[in-house]
Tab-separated table of C-alpha atoms in Angstrom:
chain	number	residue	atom	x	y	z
T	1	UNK	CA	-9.765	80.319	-162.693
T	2	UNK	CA	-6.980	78.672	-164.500
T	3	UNK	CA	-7.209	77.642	-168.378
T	4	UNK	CA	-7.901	73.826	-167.372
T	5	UNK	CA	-11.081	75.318	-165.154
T	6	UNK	CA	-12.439	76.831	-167.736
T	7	UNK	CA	-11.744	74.027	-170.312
T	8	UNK	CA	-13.496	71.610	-168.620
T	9	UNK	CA	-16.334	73.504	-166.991
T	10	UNK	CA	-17.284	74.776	-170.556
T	11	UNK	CA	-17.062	70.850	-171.599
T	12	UNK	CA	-19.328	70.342	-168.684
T	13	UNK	CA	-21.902	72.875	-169.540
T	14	UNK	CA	-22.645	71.455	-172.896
T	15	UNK	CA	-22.643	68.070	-171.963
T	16	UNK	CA	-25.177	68.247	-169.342
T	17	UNK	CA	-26.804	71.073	-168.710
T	18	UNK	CA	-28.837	70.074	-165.446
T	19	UNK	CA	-27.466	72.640	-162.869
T	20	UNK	CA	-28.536	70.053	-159.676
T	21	UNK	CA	-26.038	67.549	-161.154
T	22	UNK	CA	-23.528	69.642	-163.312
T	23	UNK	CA	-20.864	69.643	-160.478
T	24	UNK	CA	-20.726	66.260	-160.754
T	25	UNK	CA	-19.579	66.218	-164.024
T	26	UNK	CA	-17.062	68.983	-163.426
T	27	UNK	CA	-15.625	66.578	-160.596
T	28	UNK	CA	-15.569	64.105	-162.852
T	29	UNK	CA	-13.912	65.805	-165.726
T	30	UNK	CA	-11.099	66.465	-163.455
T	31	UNK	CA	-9.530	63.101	-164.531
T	32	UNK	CA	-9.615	63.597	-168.168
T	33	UNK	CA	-7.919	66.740	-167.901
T	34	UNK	CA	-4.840	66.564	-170.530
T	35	UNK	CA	-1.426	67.919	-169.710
T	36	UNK	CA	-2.090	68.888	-166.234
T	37	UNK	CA	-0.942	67.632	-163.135
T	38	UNK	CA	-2.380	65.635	-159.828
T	39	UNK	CA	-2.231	67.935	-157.824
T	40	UNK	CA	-3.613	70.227	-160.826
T	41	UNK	CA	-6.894	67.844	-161.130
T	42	UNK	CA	-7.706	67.420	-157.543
T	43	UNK	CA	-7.712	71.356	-157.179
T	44	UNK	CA	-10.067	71.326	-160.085
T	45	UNK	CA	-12.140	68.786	-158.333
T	46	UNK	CA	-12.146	71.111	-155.400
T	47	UNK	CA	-12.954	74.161	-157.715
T	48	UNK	CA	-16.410	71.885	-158.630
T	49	UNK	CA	-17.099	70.940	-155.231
T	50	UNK	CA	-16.601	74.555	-153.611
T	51	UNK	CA	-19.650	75.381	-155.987
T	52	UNK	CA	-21.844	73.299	-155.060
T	53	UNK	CA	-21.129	73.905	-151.498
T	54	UNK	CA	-21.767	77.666	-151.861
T	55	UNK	CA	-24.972	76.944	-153.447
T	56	UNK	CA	-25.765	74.191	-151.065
T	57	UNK	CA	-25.234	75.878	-147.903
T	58	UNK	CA	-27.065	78.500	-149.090
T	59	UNK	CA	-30.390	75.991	-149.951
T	60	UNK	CA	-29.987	74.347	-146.193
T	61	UNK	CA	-29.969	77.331	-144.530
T	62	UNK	CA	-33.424	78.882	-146.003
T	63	UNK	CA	-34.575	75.492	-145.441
T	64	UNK	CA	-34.936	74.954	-149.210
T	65	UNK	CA	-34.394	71.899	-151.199
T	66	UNK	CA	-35.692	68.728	-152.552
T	67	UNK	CA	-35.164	64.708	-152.642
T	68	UNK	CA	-32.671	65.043	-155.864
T	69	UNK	CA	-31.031	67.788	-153.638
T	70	UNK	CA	-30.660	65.258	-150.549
T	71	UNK	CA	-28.875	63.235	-152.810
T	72	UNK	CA	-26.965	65.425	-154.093
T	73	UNK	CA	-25.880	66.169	-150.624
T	74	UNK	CA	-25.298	62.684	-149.332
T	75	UNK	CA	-22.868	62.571	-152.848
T	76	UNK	CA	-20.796	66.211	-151.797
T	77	UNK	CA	-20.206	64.706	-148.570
T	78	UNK	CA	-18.887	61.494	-149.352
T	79	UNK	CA	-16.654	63.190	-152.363
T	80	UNK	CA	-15.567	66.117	-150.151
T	81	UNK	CA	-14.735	63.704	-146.962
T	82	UNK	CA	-12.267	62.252	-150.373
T	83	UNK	CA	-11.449	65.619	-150.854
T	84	UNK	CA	-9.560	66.583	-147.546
T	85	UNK	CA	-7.758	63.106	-147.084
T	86	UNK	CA	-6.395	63.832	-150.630
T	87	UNK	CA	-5.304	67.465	-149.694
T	88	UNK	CA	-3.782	66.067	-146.959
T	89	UNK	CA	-0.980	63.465	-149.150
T	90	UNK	CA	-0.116	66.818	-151.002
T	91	UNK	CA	1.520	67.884	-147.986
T	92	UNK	CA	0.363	71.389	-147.830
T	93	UNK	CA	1.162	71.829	-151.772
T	94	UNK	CA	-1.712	74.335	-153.543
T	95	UNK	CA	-1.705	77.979	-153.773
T	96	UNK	CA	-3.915	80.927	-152.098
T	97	UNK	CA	-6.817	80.997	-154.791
T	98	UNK	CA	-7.336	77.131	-154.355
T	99	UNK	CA	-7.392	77.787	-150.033
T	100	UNK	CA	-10.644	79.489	-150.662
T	101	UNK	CA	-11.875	76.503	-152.795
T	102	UNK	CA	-10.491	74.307	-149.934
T	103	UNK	CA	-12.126	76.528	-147.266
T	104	UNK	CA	-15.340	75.963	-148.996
T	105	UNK	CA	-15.403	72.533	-149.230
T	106	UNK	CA	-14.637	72.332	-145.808
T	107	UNK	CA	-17.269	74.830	-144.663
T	108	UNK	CA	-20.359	72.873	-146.908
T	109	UNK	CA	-18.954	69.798	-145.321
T	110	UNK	CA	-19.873	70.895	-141.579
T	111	UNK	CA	-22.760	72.649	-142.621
T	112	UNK	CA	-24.713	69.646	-144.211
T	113	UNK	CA	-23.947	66.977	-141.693
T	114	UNK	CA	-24.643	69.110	-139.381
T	115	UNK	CA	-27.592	70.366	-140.455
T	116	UNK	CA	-28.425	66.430	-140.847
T	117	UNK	CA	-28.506	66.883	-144.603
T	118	UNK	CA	-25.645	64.420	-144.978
T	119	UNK	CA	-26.951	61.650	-143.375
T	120	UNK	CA	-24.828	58.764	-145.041
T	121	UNK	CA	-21.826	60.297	-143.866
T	122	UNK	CA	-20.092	58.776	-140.341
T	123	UNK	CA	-19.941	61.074	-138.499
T	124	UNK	CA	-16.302	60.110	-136.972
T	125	UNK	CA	-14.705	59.823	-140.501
T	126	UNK	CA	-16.504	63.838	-141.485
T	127	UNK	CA	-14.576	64.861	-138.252
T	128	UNK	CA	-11.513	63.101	-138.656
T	129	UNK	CA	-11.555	64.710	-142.515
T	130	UNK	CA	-12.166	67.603	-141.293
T	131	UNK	CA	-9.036	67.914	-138.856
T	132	UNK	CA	-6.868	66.370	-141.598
T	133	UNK	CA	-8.157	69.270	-143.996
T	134	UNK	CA	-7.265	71.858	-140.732
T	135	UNK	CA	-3.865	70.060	-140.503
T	136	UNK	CA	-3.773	71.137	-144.523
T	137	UNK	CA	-4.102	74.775	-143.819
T	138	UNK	CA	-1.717	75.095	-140.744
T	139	UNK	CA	1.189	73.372	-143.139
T	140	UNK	CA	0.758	75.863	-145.799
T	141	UNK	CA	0.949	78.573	-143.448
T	142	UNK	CA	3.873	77.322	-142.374
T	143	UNK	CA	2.880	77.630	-138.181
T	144	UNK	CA	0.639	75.598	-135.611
T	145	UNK	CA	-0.677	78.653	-134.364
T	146	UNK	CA	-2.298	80.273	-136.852
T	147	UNK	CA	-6.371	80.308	-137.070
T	148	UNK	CA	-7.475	78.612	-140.265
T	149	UNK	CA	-11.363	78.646	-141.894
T	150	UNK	CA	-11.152	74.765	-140.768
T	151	UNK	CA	-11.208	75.495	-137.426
T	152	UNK	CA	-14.680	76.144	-136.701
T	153	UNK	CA	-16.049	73.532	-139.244
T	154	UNK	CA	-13.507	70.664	-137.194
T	155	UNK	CA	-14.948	72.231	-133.779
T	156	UNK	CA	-18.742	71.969	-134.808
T	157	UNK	CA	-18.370	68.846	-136.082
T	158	UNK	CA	-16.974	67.466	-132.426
T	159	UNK	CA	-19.611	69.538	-131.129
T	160	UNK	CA	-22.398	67.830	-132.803
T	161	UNK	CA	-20.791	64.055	-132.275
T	162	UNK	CA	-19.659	64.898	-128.211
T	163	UNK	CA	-16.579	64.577	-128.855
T	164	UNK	CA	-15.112	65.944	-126.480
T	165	UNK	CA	-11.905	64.257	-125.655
T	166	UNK	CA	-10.777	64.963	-129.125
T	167	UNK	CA	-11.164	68.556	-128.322
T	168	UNK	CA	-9.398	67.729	-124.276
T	169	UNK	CA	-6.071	67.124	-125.312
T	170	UNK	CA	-3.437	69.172	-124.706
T	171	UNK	CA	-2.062	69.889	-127.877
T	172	UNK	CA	-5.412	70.060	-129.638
T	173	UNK	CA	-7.467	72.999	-131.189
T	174	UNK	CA	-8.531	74.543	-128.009
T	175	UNK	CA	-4.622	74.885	-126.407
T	176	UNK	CA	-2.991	76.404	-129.641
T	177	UNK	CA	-2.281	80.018	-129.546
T	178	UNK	CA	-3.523	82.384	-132.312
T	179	UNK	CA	-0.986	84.006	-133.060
T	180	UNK	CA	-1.692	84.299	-137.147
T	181	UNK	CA	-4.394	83.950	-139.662
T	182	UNK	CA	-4.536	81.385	-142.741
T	183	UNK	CA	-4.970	82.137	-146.380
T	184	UNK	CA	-9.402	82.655	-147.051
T	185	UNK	CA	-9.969	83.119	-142.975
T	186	UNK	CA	-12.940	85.466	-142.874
T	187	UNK	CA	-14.731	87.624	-140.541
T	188	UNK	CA	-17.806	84.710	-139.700
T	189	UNK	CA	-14.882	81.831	-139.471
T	190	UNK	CA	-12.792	83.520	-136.620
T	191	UNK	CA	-16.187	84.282	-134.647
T	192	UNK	CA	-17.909	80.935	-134.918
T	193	UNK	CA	-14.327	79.002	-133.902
T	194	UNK	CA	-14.571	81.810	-130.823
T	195	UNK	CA	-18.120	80.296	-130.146
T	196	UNK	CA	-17.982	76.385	-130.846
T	197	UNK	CA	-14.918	76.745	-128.596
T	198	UNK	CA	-16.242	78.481	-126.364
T	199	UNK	CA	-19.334	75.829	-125.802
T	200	UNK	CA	-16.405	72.817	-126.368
T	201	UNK	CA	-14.773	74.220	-123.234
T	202	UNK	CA	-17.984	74.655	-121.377
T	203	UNK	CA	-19.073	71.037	-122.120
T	204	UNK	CA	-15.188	70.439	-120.761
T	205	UNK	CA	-16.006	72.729	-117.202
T	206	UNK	CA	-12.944	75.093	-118.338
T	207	UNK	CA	-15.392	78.267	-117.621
T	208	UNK	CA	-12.771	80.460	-117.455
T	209	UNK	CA	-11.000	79.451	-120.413
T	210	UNK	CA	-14.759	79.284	-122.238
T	211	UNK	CA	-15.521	83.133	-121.029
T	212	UNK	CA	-12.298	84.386	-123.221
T	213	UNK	CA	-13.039	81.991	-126.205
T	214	UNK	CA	-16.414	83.847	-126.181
T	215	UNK	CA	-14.478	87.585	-124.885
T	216	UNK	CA	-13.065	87.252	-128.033
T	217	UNK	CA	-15.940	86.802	-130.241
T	218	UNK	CA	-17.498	90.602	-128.692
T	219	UNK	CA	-14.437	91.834	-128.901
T	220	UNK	CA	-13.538	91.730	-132.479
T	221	UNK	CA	-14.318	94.900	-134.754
T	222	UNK	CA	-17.479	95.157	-136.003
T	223	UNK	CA	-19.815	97.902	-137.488
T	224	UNK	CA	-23.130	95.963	-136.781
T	225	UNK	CA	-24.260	93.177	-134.071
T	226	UNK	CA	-24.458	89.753	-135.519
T	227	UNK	CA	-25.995	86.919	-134.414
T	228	UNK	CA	-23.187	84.645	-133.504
T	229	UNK	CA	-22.142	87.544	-130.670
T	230	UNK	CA	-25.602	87.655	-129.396
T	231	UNK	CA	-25.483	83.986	-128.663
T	232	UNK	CA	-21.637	84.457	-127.609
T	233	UNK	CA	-22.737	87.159	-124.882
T	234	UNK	CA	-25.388	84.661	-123.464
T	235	UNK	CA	-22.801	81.764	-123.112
T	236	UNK	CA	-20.252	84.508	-122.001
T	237	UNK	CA	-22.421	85.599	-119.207
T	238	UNK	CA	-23.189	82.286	-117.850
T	239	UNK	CA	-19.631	81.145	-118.278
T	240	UNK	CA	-18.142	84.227	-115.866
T	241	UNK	CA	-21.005	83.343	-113.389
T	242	UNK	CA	-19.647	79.150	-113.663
T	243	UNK	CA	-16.423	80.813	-113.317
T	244	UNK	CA	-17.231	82.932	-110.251
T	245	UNK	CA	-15.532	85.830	-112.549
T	246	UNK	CA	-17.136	89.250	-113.231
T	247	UNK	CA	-18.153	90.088	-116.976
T	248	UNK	CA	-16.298	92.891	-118.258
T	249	UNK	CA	-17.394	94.483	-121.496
T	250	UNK	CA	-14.416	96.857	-121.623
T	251	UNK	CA	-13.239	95.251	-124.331
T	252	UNK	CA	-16.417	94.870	-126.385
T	253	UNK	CA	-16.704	95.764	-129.737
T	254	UNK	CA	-19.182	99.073	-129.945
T	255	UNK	CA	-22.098	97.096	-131.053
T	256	UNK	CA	-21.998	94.325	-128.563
T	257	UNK	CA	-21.139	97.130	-125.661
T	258	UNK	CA	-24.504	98.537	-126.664
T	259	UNK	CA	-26.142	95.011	-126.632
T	260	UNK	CA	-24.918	93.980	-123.344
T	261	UNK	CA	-26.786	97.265	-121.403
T	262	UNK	CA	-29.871	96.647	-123.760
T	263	UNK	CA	-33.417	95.460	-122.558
T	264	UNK	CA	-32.978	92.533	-125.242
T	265	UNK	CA	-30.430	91.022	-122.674
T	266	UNK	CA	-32.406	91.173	-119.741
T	267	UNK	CA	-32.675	88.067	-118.961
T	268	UNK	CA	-29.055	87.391	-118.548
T	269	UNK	CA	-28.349	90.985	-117.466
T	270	UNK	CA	-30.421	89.678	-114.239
T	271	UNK	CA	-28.517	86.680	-113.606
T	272	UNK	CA	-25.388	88.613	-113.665
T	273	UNK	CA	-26.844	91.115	-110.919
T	274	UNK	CA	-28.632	88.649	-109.149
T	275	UNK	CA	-25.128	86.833	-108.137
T	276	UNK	CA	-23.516	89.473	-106.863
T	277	UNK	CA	-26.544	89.764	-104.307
T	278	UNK	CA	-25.667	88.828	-100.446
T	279	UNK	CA	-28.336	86.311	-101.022
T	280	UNK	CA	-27.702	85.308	-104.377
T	281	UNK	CA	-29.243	81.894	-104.179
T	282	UNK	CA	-32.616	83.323	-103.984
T	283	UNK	CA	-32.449	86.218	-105.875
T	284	UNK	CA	-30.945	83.593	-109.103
T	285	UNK	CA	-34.364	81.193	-108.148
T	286	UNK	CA	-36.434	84.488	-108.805
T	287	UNK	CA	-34.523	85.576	-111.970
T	288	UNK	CA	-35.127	82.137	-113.112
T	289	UNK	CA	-38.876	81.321	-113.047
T	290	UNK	CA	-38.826	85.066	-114.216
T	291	UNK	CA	-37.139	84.125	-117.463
T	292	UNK	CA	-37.783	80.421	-117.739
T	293	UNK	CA	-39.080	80.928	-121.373
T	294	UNK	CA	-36.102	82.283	-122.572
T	295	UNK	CA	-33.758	80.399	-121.108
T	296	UNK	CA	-35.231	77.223	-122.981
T	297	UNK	CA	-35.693	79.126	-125.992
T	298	UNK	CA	-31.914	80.353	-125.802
T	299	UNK	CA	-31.035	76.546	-125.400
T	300	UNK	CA	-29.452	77.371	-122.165
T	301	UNK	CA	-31.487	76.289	-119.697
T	302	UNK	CA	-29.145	73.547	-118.855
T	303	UNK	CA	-26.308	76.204	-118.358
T	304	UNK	CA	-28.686	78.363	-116.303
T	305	UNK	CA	-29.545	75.682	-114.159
T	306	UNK	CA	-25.795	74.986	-113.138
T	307	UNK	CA	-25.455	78.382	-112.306
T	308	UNK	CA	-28.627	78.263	-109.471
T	309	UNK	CA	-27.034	74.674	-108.448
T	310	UNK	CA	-23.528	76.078	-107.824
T	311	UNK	CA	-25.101	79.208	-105.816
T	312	UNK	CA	-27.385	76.622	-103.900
T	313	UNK	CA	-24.206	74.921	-102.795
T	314	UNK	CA	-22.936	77.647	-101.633
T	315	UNK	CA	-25.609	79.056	-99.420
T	316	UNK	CA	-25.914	75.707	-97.998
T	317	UNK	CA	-22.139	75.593	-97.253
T	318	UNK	CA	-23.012	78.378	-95.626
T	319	UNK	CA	-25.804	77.047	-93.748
T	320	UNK	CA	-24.096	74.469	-92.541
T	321	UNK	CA	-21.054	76.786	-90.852
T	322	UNK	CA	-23.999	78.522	-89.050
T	323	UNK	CA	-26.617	75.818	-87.735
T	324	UNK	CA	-25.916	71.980	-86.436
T	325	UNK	CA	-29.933	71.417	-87.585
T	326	UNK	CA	-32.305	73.131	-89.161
T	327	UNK	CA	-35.784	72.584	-90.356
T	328	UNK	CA	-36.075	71.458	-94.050
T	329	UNK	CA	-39.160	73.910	-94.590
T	330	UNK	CA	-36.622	76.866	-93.284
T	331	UNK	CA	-33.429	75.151	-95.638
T	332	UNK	CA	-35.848	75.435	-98.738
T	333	UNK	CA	-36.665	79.134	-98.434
T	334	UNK	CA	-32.865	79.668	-98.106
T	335	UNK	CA	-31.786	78.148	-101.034
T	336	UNK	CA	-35.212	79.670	-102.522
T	337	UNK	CA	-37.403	76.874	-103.011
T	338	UNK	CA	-41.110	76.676	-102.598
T	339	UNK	CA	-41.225	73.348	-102.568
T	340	UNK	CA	-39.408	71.383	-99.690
T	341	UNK	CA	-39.455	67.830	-101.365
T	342	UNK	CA	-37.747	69.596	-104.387
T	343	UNK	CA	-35.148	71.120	-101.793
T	344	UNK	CA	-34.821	67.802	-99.900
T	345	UNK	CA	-33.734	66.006	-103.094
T	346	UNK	CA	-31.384	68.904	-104.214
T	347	UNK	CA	-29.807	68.408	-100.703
T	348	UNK	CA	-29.734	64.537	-101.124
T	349	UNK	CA	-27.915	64.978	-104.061
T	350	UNK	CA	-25.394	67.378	-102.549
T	351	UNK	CA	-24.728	64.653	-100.096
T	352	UNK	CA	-24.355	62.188	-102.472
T	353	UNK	CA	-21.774	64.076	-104.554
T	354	UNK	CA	-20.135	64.501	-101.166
T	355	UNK	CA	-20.633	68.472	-101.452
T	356	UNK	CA	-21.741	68.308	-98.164
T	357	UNK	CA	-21.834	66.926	-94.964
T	358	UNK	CA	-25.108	66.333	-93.845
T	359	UNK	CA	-27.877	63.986	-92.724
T	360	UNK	CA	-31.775	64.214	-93.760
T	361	UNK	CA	-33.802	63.594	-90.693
T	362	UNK	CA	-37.384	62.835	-92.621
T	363	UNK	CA	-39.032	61.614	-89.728
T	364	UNK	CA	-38.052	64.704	-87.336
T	365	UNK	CA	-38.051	66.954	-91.086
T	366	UNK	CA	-34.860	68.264	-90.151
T	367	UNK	CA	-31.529	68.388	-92.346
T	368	UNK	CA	-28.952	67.761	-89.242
T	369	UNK	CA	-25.249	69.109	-90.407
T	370	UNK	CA	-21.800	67.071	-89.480
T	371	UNK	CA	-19.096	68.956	-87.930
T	372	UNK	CA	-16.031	69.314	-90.065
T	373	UNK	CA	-15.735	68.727	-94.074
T	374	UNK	CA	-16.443	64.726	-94.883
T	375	UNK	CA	-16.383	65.352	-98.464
T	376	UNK	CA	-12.899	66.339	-97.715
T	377	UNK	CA	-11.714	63.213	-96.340
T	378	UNK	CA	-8.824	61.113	-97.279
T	379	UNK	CA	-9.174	57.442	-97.967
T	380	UNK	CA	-7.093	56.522	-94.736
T	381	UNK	CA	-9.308	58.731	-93.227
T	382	UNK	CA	-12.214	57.389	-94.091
T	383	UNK	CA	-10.583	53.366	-93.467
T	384	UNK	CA	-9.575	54.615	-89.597
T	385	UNK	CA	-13.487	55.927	-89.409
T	386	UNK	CA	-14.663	52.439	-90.186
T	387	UNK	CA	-12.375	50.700	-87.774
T	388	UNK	CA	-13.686	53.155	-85.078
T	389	UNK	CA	-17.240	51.876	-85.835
T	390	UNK	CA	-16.861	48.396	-85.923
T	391	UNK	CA	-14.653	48.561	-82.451
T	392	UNK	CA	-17.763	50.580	-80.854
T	393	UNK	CA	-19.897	47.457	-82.435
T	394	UNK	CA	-17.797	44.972	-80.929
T	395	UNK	CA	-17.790	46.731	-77.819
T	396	UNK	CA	-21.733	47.463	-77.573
T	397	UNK	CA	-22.515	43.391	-78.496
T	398	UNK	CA	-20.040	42.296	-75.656
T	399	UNK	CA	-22.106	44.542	-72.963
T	400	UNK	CA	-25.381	43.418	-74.454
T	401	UNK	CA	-24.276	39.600	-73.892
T	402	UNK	CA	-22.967	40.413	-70.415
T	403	UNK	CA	-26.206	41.897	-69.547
T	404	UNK	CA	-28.692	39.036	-70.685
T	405	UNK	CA	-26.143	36.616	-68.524
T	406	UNK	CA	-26.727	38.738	-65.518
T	407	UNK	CA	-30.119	39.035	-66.475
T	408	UNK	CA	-30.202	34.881	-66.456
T	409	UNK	CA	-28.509	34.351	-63.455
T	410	UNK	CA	-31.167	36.535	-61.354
T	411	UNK	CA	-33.470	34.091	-59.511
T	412	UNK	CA	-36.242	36.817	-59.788
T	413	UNK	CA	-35.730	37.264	-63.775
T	414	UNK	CA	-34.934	33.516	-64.537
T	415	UNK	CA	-38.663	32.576	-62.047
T	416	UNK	CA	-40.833	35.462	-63.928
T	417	UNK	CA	-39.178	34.235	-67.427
T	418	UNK	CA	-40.677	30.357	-66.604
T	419	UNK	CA	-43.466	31.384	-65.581
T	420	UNK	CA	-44.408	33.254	-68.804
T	421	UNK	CA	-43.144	30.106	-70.828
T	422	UNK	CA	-45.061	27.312	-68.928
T	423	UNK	CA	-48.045	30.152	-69.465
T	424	UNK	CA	-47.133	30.326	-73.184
T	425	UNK	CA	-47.054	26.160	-73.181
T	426	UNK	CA	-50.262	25.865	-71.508
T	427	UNK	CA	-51.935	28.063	-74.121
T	428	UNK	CA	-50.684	26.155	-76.800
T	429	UNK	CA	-51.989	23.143	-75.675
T	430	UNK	CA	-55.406	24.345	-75.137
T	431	UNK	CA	-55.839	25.896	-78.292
T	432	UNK	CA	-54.923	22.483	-79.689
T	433	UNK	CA	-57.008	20.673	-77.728
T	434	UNK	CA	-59.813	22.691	-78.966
C-alpha cells in the first residue's frame, strides 16, 4: 500500500466510520489526493473498490446481506463498470500490486451481476467493461495469448447475457492460445475460464473443442477435488459423447482420476458406457429415466437429452438402411421408447430437420423409408424433382380428360347418364310440388 493509500484511507476512517459505506469515501478521496498523479488516483480508487469487492463477494455467496447492501452493490457496479473503461485510456500503464486490485474489481463485477445483485447495471455495457478491462491485462503483459484473471469474469458475463457471437469470432477469447499467464492469475481463475469456455463452446456445438476447454480444467494440479472440476467432468463427459469422442482421464489430475471411477459419478459414468453399447439408443433411454433426477439437478438435462437425440438418429439411420417399412410400435422399441406417439413425433421431427428420409403412414401405423439420402439433396436437385412431378400431373389430367370424352361419346354411357338426370329432374319437381 503506497503512502497516498494509507493517507487517505486513515482520512477516511475518521471521517466516517460506517464500514457498509466507508469505501465510498475512500473512492472518493481519490480526487483530493495532493501531489499524486492520474493514473496514481484511479489506482487508489481501484485499491477502495477491490475491498469492497472482496467483502462483497464474500456476503453474495453465503447468501448474506441487506437492502443498504443492495445498494451498495448497484453503486460498486456502476463505479467499477467506470473503473475498467478508465484502465483502459491508461493504455496498460499500472504496476503488478495494482493487477490484483484490478483483478478484483473485475472479479466482484461478474460476481454481483451475475448473481443478480447488480441489477441497475446493463448487462451489455458490464460485458463490454469487462473485455475492455481483459484487453487491460493482455497489454501489460505485453502478449494476446496469455490467460488473464479477466478472462473468466468476461466469459461468465456472455454466458449469463447469451452472448454468444461475441464469444464466435475468430479472434475472440475462445481462439487465443494460452501460451502465458498474467500478473494476479490464480488457481480458481484459470479453472473457471476452462469451464465458462467450455459451456460457451457447447452453447456454440464446438464439442470437441468444449471437451479440451473442460480436459484442461481435470487436468491441472491439484491436491484436493474442487467443485468447479466436478461440474467440469459432467460437461466433459457429455461433450465427448456430442463429440462421438472417447473420454480419456489419462491426463487427469489425481483427484479428479479418482472422481471419474467413483460411485458419485454414476450417473454420467453410465452414459459413457451405455454409448459404446451395439444398441446404444436404448441402453442411453434406460440410463436416462434411471438418472432423470440428477440430470435436472446437475442442470444438464438439456445436454443429456441431445446426447439420446443424436443416438436416436443414428439407430434410425440405421433402420432405415435395413427396412423400406416398418411398424411404428416396432420403430419405438428401437429407438427405446415406450410410448409410440412420443416416438412418432421424435421421427416427425427428424423428417422435418431433413435428418431423414421418411414418410409416417398414421393410417396404416407404419413409418415407410425413401430410398437414397433426401436430406442430402442439392437445390437443382430438388428443382428437377419438382419438374418431374408436375410433368406426371400434366400427363395424368390429359388421360383423365381423354377418358371422360370417350366415356361421352359411348351411346350406352351418354343413354344411362340421361336417364339418371331426367330421374334426378323428375324428383325435383315432385318434391316441389309437394
Amino acid at each position: 500500500m503506497d503512502a497516498w493509500t494509507r493517507d487517505a484511507m486513515g482520512r477516511g476512517e475518521k471521517r466516517r466510520g460506517d464500514a457498509a459505506t466507508r469505501w465510498r469515501t475512500f473512492v472518493d478521496d481519490a480526487s483530493e489526493l495532493e501531489g499524486a498523479t492520474e493514473v496514481e488516483r484511479r489506482g487508489f480508487a481501484r485499491a477502495a473498490l477491490a475491498a469492497y469487492a472482496r467483502e462483497a463477494v464474500g456476503r453474495a455467496r453465503e447468501g448474506r446481506g441487506d437492502e443498504d447492501d443492495e445498494a451498495d452493490d448497484e453503486e460498486f457496479a456502476a463505479r467499477a463498470v467506470r473503473a475498467c473503461v478508465e484502465a483502459s485510456i491508461e493504455e496498460g500503464e499500472g504496476e503488478d500490486d495494482d493487477a490484483w486490485d484490478f483483478a478484483d474489481v473485475c472479479r466482484g463485477l461478474s460476481e454481483l451481476w451475475c448473481r443478480g445483485r447488480a441489477r441497475g447495471a446493463d448487462g451489455r455495457t458490464v460485458a463490454e467493461a469487462l473485455g475492455r478491462a481483459r484487453d487491460v491485462a493482455m497489454a501489460r503483459a505485453q502478449s494476446e495469448a496469455v490467460i488473464t484473471p479477466q478472462d473468466a469474469c468476461y466469459l461468465r458475463v456472455c454466458l449469463k447475457l447469451k452472448a454468444y457471437d461475441a464469444l464466435a469470432a475468430s479472434d475472440g477469447i475462445l481462439a487465443a492460445p494460452a501460451m502465458d499467464v498474467a500478473p494476479a492469475l490464480d488457481a480458481t481463475d484459470f479453472l473457471l475460464r476452462c469451464y465458462y469456455g467450455g459451456r460457451a463452446l457447447l452453447a456454440l456445438r464446438r464439442y470437441p473443442e468444449a471437451a479440451r476447454w473442460f480436459q484442461n480444467a481435470l487436468s491441472a494440479p491439484a491436491t484436493a477435488l474442487s467443485a468447479i472440476a466436478v461440474a467440469a467432468y459432467k460437461k466433459y463427459a457429455l461433450a465427448t459423447l456430442l463429440a462421438d469422442a472417447v473420454a480419456d482421464a489419462s491426463t487427469f489430475s489425481a483427484p479428479a482420476k479418482k472422481y471419474s471411477t467413483s460411485r458419485e459419478c454414476d450417473a454420467y459414468a453410465s452414459l459413457l458406457a451405455a454409448a459404446k453399447k451395439r444398441d446404444a439408443a436404448k441402453e442411453l433411454a434406460d440410463v436416462v429415466e434411471r438418472h432423470e433426477a440428477t440430470y435436472e439437478l446437475d442442470g444438464n438435462a438439456g445436454l443429456v437429452a441431445l446426447v439420446r437425440d443424436r443416438a436416436v438418429a443414428a439407430k434410425a439411420r440405421s433402420l432405415a438402411k435395413t427396412y423400406s417399412t416398418l411398424r411404428l410400435g416396432d420403430f419405438a422399441s428401437a429407438i427405446g421408447f415406450s410410448d409410440v406417439e412420443a416416438a412418432e413425433r421424435v421421427l416427425y421431427g427428424m423428417i422435418v430437420r431433413g435428418e431423414i428420409a421418411a414418410r409416417i403412414d398414421g393410417v396404416d401405423g407404419v413409418v415407410r423409408f425413401s430410398e437414397g439420402d433426401e436430406s442430402s439433396a442439392t437445390i437443382e436437385d430438388i428443382a428437377e424433382a419438382l419438374k418431374r412431378g408436375l410433368r406426371a400431373v400434366s400427363v395424368l389430367d390429359a388421360r383423365v380428360r381423354e377418358e371422360s370424352d370417350a366415356l361421352l361419346r359411348h351411346k350406352k354411357f351418354a343413354s344411362h347418364a340421361l336417364t339418371e338426370e331426367r330421374r334426378a329432374a323428375a324428383l325435383a319437381h315432385v318434391e316441389t310440388e309437394s
